Short mmCIF file of C-alpha atoms in Angstrom, two decimals:
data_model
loop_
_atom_site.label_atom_id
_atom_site.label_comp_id
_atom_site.label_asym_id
_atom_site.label_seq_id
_atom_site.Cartn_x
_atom_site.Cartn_y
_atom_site.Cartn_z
CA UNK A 1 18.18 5.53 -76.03
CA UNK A 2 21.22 6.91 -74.15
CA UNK A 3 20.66 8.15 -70.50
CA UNK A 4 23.19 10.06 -68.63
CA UNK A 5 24.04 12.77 -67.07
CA UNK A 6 26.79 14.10 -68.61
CA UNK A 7 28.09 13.51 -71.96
CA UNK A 8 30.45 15.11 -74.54
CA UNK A 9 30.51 14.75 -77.85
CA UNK A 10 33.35 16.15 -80.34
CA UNK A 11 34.50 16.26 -83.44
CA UNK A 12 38.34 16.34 -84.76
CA UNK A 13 39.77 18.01 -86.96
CA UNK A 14 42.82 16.32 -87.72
CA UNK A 15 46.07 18.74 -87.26
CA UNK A 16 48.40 16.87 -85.06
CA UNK A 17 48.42 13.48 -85.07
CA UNK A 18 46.92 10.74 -87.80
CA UNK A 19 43.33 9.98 -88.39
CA UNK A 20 43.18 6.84 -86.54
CA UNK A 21 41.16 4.96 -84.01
CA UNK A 22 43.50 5.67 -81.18
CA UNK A 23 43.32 9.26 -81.97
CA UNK A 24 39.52 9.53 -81.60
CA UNK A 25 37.56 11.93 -78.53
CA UNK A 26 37.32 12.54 -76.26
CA UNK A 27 40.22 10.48 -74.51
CA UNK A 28 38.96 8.41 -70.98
CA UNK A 29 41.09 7.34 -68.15
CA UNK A 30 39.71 6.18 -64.64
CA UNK A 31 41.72 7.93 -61.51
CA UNK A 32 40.67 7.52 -57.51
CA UNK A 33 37.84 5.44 -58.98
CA UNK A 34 36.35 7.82 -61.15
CA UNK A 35 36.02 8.32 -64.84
CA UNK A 36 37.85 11.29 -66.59
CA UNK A 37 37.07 12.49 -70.11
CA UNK A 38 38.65 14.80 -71.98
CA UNK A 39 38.82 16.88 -75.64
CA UNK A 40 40.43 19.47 -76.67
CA UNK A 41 40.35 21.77 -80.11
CA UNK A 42 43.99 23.83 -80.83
CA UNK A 43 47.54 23.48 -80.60
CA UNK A 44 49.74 22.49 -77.93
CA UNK A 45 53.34 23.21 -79.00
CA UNK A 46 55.06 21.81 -75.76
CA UNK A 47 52.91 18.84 -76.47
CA UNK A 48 53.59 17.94 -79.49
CA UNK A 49 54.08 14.71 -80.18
CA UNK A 50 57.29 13.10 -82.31
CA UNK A 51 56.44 9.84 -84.38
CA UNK A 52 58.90 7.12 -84.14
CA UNK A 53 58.70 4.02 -86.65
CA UNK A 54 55.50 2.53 -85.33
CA UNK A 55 53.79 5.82 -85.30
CA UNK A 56 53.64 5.85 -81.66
CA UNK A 57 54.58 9.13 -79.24
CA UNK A 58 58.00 9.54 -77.63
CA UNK A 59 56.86 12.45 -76.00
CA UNK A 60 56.68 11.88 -72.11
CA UNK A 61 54.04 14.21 -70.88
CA UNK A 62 55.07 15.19 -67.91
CA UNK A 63 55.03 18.43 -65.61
CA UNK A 64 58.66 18.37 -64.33
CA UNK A 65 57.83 14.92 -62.89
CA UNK A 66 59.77 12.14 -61.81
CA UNK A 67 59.07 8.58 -64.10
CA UNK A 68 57.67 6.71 -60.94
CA UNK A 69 54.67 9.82 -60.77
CA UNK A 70 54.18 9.42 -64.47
CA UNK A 71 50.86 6.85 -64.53
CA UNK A 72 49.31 7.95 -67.84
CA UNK A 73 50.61 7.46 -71.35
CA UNK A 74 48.95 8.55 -74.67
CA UNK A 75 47.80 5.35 -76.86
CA UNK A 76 47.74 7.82 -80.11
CA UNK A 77 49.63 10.29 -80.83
CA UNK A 78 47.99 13.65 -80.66
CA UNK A 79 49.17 16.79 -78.96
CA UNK A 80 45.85 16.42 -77.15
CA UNK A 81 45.53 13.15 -75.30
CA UNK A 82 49.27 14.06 -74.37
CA UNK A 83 48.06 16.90 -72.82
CA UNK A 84 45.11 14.87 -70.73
CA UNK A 85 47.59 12.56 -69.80
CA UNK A 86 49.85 15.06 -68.41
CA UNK A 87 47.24 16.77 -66.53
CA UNK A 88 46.24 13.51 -64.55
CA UNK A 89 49.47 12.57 -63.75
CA UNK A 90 49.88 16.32 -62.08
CA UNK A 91 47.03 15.67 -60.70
CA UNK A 92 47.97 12.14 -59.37
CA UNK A 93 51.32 13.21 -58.41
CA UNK A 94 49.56 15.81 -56.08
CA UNK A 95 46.68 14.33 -54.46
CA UNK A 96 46.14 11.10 -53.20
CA UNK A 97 42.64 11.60 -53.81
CA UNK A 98 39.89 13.68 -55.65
CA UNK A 99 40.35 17.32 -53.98
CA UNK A 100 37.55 19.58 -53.30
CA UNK A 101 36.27 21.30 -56.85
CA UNK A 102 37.38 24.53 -55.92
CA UNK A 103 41.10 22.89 -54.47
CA UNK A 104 40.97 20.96 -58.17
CA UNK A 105 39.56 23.88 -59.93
CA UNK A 106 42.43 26.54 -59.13
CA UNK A 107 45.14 23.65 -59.78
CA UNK A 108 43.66 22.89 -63.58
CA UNK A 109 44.14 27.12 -63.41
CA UNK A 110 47.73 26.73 -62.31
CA UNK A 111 48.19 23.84 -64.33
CA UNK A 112 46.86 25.32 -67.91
CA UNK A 113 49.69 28.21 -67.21
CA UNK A 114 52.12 26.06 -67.23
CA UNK A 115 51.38 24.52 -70.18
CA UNK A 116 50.61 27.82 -71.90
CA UNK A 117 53.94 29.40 -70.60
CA UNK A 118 56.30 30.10 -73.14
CA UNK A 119 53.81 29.51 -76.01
CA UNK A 120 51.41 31.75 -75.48
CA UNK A 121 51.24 32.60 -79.23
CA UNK A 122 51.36 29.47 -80.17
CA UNK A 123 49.14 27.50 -77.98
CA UNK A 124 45.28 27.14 -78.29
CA UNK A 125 43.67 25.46 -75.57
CA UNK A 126 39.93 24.79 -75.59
CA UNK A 127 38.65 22.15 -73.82
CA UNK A 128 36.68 19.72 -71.91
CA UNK A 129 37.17 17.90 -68.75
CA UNK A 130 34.96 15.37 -67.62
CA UNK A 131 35.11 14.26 -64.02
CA UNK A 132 32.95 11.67 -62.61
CA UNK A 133 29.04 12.03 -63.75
CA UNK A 134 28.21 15.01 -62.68
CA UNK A 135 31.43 17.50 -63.01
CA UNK A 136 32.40 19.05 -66.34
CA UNK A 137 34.89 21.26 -66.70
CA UNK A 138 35.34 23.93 -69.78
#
């Protein structure tokens, strides 16, 4: 049996990105000591990742960040975990630790616009971010 508290489950469907091991969700990092989760279903156009030779990204997701604030690198290469990536190292790059939920909930807000602006037509972002045990956001 499998006891928790919190758990996510998805399944991909396969539109950026090869069906592969690395590309599997949700995508798990550990930042400030806690465990972050994350899937997504959709498009993200400024995320999209270009394939070099060893099929791995060359995308840098980054929000206007400098290289010594980017942290977190996809292993696959799906517009997705580049997108999870990008939002911890935002999140890294301001805060030195977890912020209060409502402090972290209005910058995933601010932080979702920006990834949204300028593709609004083109960008579907559903999601789920899992923060610690107990925190889920959708």
């Amino acid at each position: 049996p499998i006891k928790t508290l919190n758990m996510m489950a998805h399944i991909r469907y396969a539109t950026q990105g090869a069906v592969s091991l690395e590309n599997v969700h949700p995508f798990q990092r550990e930042m400030w000591g806690i465990q972050w989760s994350f899937c997504h279903n959709g498009e993200v156009p400024k995320f999209t990742s270009q394939v070099d030779d060893n099929n791995k990204s060359t995308m840098e997701p980054y929000f206007s960040l400098s290289s010594s604030e980017i942290f977190y690198h996809p292993v696959g290469n799906t517009d997705s975990e580049a997108t999870f990536c990008a939002i911890l190292n935002a999140l890294r790059a301001e805060f030195n630790e977890l912020p209060t939920l409502p402090v972290l909930y209005e910058t995933l807000q601010r932080l979702c616009a920006q990834i949204v602006l300028g593709q609004e037509e083109n960008t579907i972002l559903n999601f789920l971010l899992g923060c610690g045990q107990y925190t889920l956001f959708a």
